[in-house]
Short mmCIF file of C-alpha atoms and ligand atoms in Angstrom, two decimals:
data_model
loop_
_atom_site.label_atom_id
_atom_site.label_comp_id
_atom_site.label_asym_id
_atom_site.label_seq_id
_atom_site.Cartn_x
_atom_site.Cartn_y
_atom_site.Cartn_z
CA MET A 1 11.42 -0.64 -12.39
CA LYS A 2 13.51 -3.85 -12.12
CA ASP A 3 16.48 -1.89 -10.81
CA ALA A 4 14.25 -0.37 -8.14
CA ILE A 5 12.92 -3.81 -7.11
CA ARG A 6 16.46 -5.22 -6.94
CA ARG A 7 17.75 -2.24 -4.95
CA ASN A 8 14.80 -2.45 -2.56
CA PHE A 9 15.46 -6.12 -1.83
CA ASP A 10 19.23 -5.56 -1.64
CA ALA A 11 18.48 -3.03 1.11
CA SER A 12 16.09 -5.47 2.81
CA ALA A 13 18.12 -8.67 3.15
CA VAL A 14 18.93 -8.29 6.85
CA THR A 15 15.52 -7.02 8.04
CA TYR A 16 13.79 -9.69 5.92
CA ARG A 17 15.92 -12.47 7.46
CA GLU A 18 15.27 -11.09 10.97
CA PHE A 19 11.50 -10.92 10.37
CA GLU A 20 11.50 -14.48 9.05
CA ALA A 21 13.63 -15.78 11.94
CA GLU A 22 11.15 -14.25 14.42
CA THR A 23 7.87 -15.20 12.72
CA GLY A 24 8.52 -18.13 10.33
CA GLN A 25 5.78 -16.63 8.09
CA PHE A 26 7.47 -17.51 4.81
CA GLU A 27 8.56 -20.92 6.00
CA THR A 28 4.90 -21.74 6.76
CA LEU A 29 3.88 -20.52 3.31
CA ALA A 30 6.78 -22.33 1.61
CA THR A 31 5.94 -25.58 3.40
CA ARG A 32 2.33 -25.39 2.20
CA LEU A 33 3.33 -24.62 -1.40
CA ALA A 34 6.06 -27.30 -1.45
CA THR A 35 3.42 -29.83 -0.34
CA VAL A 36 1.14 -28.78 -3.23
CA VAL A 37 4.06 -29.24 -5.66
CA ASP A 38 5.08 -32.58 -4.16
CA ASP A 39 1.52 -33.93 -4.40
CA ALA A 40 1.24 -32.80 -8.04
CA LEU A 41 4.40 -34.51 -9.27
CA GLU A 42 4.00 -38.28 -9.69
CA ASP A 43 7.69 -39.13 -10.20
CA ASP A 44 10.44 -37.93 -7.92
CA PRO A 45 11.34 -34.52 -9.31
CA VAL A 46 15.02 -33.78 -9.62
CA ARG A 47 15.07 -30.27 -11.01
CA LEU A 48 13.15 -27.52 -9.23
CA LEU A 49 13.45 -23.79 -9.79
CA ASP A 50 12.88 -21.60 -6.73
CA ALA A 51 11.96 -18.41 -8.62
CA GLY A 52 12.50 -15.44 -6.28
CA ALA A 53 14.28 -17.58 -3.68
CA GLY A 54 15.24 -14.71 -1.39
CA THR A 55 16.90 -15.61 1.89
CA GLY A 56 15.95 -19.27 1.53
CA ALA A 57 12.73 -20.20 3.34
CA SER A 58 11.31 -21.56 0.07
CA THR A 59 14.64 -23.11 -1.04
CA HIS A 60 14.90 -25.01 2.23
CA ARG A 61 11.37 -26.41 1.86
CA LEU A 62 11.74 -27.29 -1.84
CA ARG A 63 14.79 -29.38 -0.99
CA THR A 64 12.40 -31.76 0.81
CA VAL A 65 10.63 -32.27 -2.56
CA GLY A 66 13.74 -32.85 -4.70
CA ASP A 67 17.51 -32.47 -4.37
CA GLY A 68 18.21 -30.40 -7.47
CA VAL A 69 16.91 -27.00 -6.39
CA VAL A 70 18.19 -23.90 -8.19
CA ALA A 71 17.66 -20.73 -6.13
CA LEU A 72 17.20 -17.76 -8.46
CA ASP A 73 16.79 -14.18 -7.31
CA LEU A 74 17.16 -10.67 -8.68
CA SER A 75 18.82 -9.47 -5.48
CA ARG A 76 22.42 -10.44 -4.76
CA GLU A 77 22.09 -9.41 -1.11
CA MET A 78 19.00 -11.59 -0.55
CA LEU A 79 20.83 -14.53 -2.16
CA LEU A 80 23.88 -13.98 0.04
CA GLU A 81 21.60 -14.64 3.05
CA ASN A 82 20.39 -17.88 1.40
CA PRO A 83 22.57 -20.73 2.68
CA THR A 84 21.91 -23.12 -0.23
CA THR A 85 24.33 -24.13 -2.96
CA GLY A 86 23.10 -23.58 -6.54
CA ARG A 87 22.30 -19.87 -6.28
CA VAL A 88 21.82 -17.83 -9.45
CA GLN A 89 21.36 -14.09 -9.60
CA GLY A 90 18.86 -13.44 -12.38
CA ASP A 91 15.45 -12.19 -13.43
CA PHE A 92 12.56 -14.66 -13.63
CA ASP A 93 11.15 -12.54 -16.49
CA ALA A 94 14.20 -13.58 -18.58
CA LEU A 95 15.40 -16.92 -17.22
CA PRO A 96 19.03 -17.84 -17.91
CA PHE A 97 18.13 -21.52 -18.46
CA ALA A 98 17.56 -23.84 -21.42
CA THR A 99 14.12 -25.02 -22.56
CA ASP A 100 12.59 -28.08 -20.80
CA GLY A 101 15.14 -28.10 -17.98
CA PHE A 102 12.87 -28.19 -14.87
CA ASP A 103 10.20 -30.44 -13.35
CA ALA A 104 8.75 -27.56 -11.33
CA VAL A 105 8.99 -23.77 -11.21
CA VAL A 106 7.84 -22.36 -7.88
CA PHE A 107 7.13 -18.71 -7.04
CA THR A 108 6.79 -18.45 -3.26
CA ALA A 109 5.57 -14.88 -2.62
CA SER A 110 7.47 -13.52 -5.61
CA LEU A 111 5.46 -13.56 -8.87
CA PHE A 112 3.28 -10.59 -7.84
CA LEU A 113 6.43 -8.46 -7.49
CA THR A 114 7.07 -8.21 -11.22
CA PRO A 115 5.21 -5.59 -13.25
CA ASP A 116 4.91 -8.20 -16.04
CA PRO A 117 3.69 -11.54 -14.62
CA GLU A 118 2.68 -12.73 -18.15
CA ARG A 119 6.31 -12.61 -19.21
CA ALA A 120 7.49 -14.49 -16.11
CA VAL A 121 4.80 -17.15 -16.67
CA ALA A 122 5.85 -17.53 -20.34
CA GLU A 123 9.42 -18.03 -19.18
CA ALA A 124 8.35 -20.59 -16.56
CA SER A 125 6.44 -22.48 -19.25
CA ARG A 126 9.49 -22.42 -21.56
CA VAL A 127 11.89 -23.93 -19.00
CA LEU A 128 9.39 -26.55 -17.77
CA ARG A 129 9.37 -30.06 -19.22
CA SER A 130 6.08 -31.37 -20.57
CA GLY A 131 4.05 -32.54 -17.56
CA GLY A 132 6.02 -30.31 -15.19
CA VAL A 133 4.23 -27.94 -12.80
CA VAL A 134 4.27 -24.25 -12.01
CA ALA A 135 3.14 -23.11 -8.56
CA ALA A 136 2.70 -19.67 -7.03
CA VAL A 137 1.34 -18.04 -3.91
CA ALA A 138 0.33 -14.36 -3.83
CA PRO A 139 -1.03 -12.13 -1.03
CA LEU A 140 -4.72 -11.33 -0.63
CA GLY A 141 -4.24 -8.92 2.26
CA TRP A 142 -4.37 -8.54 6.01
CA TYR A 143 -7.68 -8.61 7.90
CA ALA A 144 -8.66 -7.49 11.39
CA ALA A 145 -10.79 -9.65 13.71
CA ASP A 146 -13.98 -7.94 12.43
CA GLY A 147 -13.09 -8.92 8.82
CA ARG A 148 -11.94 -5.43 7.86
CA ASP A 149 -9.10 -5.12 5.30
CA VAL A 150 -6.32 -3.40 7.26
CA PHE A 151 -5.35 -1.22 4.30
CA GLU A 152 -8.86 -0.40 3.16
CA THR A 153 -9.55 2.21 5.82
CA LEU A 154 -6.02 3.57 6.01
CA ALA A 155 -4.89 6.24 3.60
CA ARG A 156 -2.34 4.93 1.15
CA ASP A 157 -0.31 6.79 -1.45
CA SER A 158 -0.26 3.93 -3.93
CA ARG A 159 -0.88 0.26 -4.59
CA SER A 160 1.68 -2.23 -5.88
CA PRO A 161 1.91 -2.78 -9.66
CA SER A 162 0.64 -6.41 -9.62
CA ASP A 163 -1.42 -8.44 -7.18
CA ALA A 164 -2.98 -11.88 -6.80
CA THR A 165 -5.55 -11.07 -9.51
CA ASP A 166 -2.79 -10.30 -12.04
CA VAL A 167 -0.91 -13.46 -11.05
CA GLU A 168 -4.02 -15.60 -11.55
CA ALA A 169 -4.80 -13.95 -14.92
CA ALA A 170 -1.24 -14.51 -16.18
CA LEU A 171 -1.20 -18.17 -15.13
CA GLN A 172 -4.70 -18.81 -16.46
CA ASP A 173 -3.60 -17.74 -19.94
CA ARG A 174 -1.24 -20.71 -20.21
CA PHE A 175 -2.30 -23.35 -17.69
CA ALA A 176 -5.42 -25.09 -16.43
CA LEU A 177 -5.30 -24.03 -12.79
CA GLU A 178 -6.06 -25.44 -9.39
CA THR A 179 -6.30 -22.70 -6.80
CA GLY A 180 -7.24 -22.11 -3.17
CA THR A 181 -6.63 -19.83 -0.20
CA TRP A 182 -4.61 -20.08 2.99
CA GLU A 183 -4.81 -18.03 6.17
CA SER A 184 -2.31 -17.46 8.94
CA GLU A 185 -2.45 -15.38 12.10
CA ILE A 186 -0.02 -12.58 12.81
CA SER A 187 0.23 -9.98 15.58
CA ALA A 188 -0.07 -6.25 14.92
CA ASP A 189 3.55 -5.82 16.05
CA HIS A 190 4.70 -8.35 13.48
CA LEU A 191 2.66 -6.58 10.80
CA ARG A 192 4.51 -3.37 11.73
CA GLN A 193 7.82 -5.25 11.67
CA PHE A 194 6.96 -6.63 8.22
CA TYR A 195 6.26 -3.15 6.84
CA SER A 196 9.56 -1.95 8.33
CA ILE A 197 11.30 -4.06 5.68
CA PRO A 198 12.22 -1.44 3.03
CA ALA A 199 11.09 -3.61 0.06
CA VAL A 200 7.73 -4.21 1.76
CA ALA A 201 7.20 -0.54 2.68
CA ALA A 202 8.00 0.20 -0.99
CA ARG A 203 4.72 -1.49 -1.91
CA LEU A 204 2.94 1.29 -0.01
CA TYR A 205 5.20 4.22 -0.85
CA PRO A 206 7.30 3.26 -3.89
CA THR A 207 8.55 6.76 -4.69
CA LEU A 208 9.89 7.66 -1.23
CA PRO A 209 13.50 7.00 -0.12
CA PRO A 210 13.81 3.88 2.13
CA ASP A 211 14.03 5.65 5.51
CA GLU A 212 11.08 7.91 4.78
CA ARG A 213 8.87 5.15 3.42
CA VAL A 214 9.56 2.90 6.44
CA GLN A 215 8.78 5.78 8.79
CA LYS A 216 5.56 6.55 6.90
CA ALA A 217 4.50 2.89 6.97
CA ARG A 218 5.12 2.81 10.75
CA THR A 219 2.94 5.88 11.23
CA LEU A 220 0.26 4.43 8.96
CA LEU A 221 0.11 1.20 10.97
CA ALA A 222 0.65 2.68 14.45
CA ASP A 223 -2.94 2.16 15.65
CA VAL A 224 -3.61 -1.25 14.09
CA GLU A 225 -4.53 -3.83 16.71
CA GLY A 226 -4.18 -7.58 16.46
CA PRO A 227 -4.42 -10.44 16.08
CA LEU A 228 -4.66 -10.17 12.30
CA GLU A 229 -5.34 -12.72 9.62
CA GLN A 230 -3.08 -12.79 6.59
CA ARG A 231 -4.69 -14.31 3.49
CA TRP A 232 -2.91 -15.83 0.51
CA GLN A 233 -4.00 -17.37 -2.79
CA TRP A 234 -2.11 -20.43 -4.06
CA LEU A 235 -2.18 -21.57 -7.67
CA LEU A 236 -0.95 -24.68 -9.46
CA GLY A 237 -0.73 -25.35 -13.22
CA ARG A 238 0.62 -28.22 -15.29
CA ASN A 239 2.64 -27.77 -18.48
CA GLU A 240 0.98 -29.66 -21.36
C1 LIG B 301 8.92 -11.79 -0.54
S1 LIG B 301 10.48 -12.41 -1.06
C2 LIG B 301 10.19 -14.17 -0.98
C3 LIG B 301 11.49 -14.93 -0.88
C4 LIG B 301 11.39 -16.44 -0.70
N1 LIG B 301 10.69 -17.10 -1.78
C5 LIG B 301 10.82 -16.84 0.64
O1 LIG B 301 9.96 -17.73 0.65
O2 LIG B 301 11.22 -16.29 1.68
C6 LIG B 301 10.43 -12.13 -2.81
C7 LIG B 301 11.77 -12.34 -3.54
O3 LIG B 301 11.53 -12.25 -4.97
C8 LIG B 301 12.65 -11.59 -5.56
N2 LIG B 301 12.25 -11.05 -6.87
C9 LIG B 301 11.39 -10.03 -7.14
N3 LIG B 301 11.27 -9.86 -8.46
C10 LIG B 301 12.10 -10.77 -9.05
C11 LIG B 301 12.41 -11.07 -10.42
N4 LIG B 301 11.87 -10.39 -11.43
N5 LIG B 301 13.27 -12.09 -10.65
C12 LIG B 301 13.85 -12.78 -9.62
N6 LIG B 301 13.58 -12.53 -8.32
C13 LIG B 301 12.72 -11.54 -8.03
C14 LIG B 301 13.05 -10.53 -4.54
O4 LIG B 301 14.37 -10.08 -4.75
C15 LIG B 301 12.83 -11.29 -3.22
O5 LIG B 301 14.01 -11.91 -2.79
#
């Protein structure tokens, strides 16, 4: 499963960067989550872990919170598109860091991608200092103007292994949580562009080869009309 996730993101680095350059969707999300983290930390944090850093939207924003940002990602190709120093290829389910080393661990649109969010949350808790914070944001879906879930009425072959509910349950086991929702608007064309990223189309059709799954996602979304609302759940916990 992990190999498949890594391969999917390796194959997605360029299309992901292009989507982000055109829409700034993840930068908006990362800015909101970085603000939540900044507000939660009383002292100036020096050590932040960007867990699932990807091509760098979240890394860039976390650097406004503290200088010592480590950008960790499973995918070498995604990291190669991330212009920061301090990049580490690794799995956030098995962090290659010592206990108590970070003031904050931040999962910007990444924690729901692991089949085992409990394990990733246990690892985040282990590397956090006492009083440090963990933050995550996970997708709640895409909604048409009439409030309809875009994927509810469209036939799908599968659903992804974890979602916002699993992320909340995993975090709730270890942390007292603050949580809320965010919305952003996106056009139907940008939704189609998003699902043309192989790793994103893999959440709809995980067993198909990349070209086929992207083609199938395009067909699936061909008639969707915009503007659409994308909804996200953010969560914040403090390490006791
Ligand atoms: C949707 S992207 C978000 C990237 C970035 N945080 C941003 O704001 O643009 C999710 C990233 O999580 C990474 N990822 C998925 N599972 C991971 C794991 N178990 N450990 C580390 N990174 C992982 C993927 O490789 C991908 O780069």
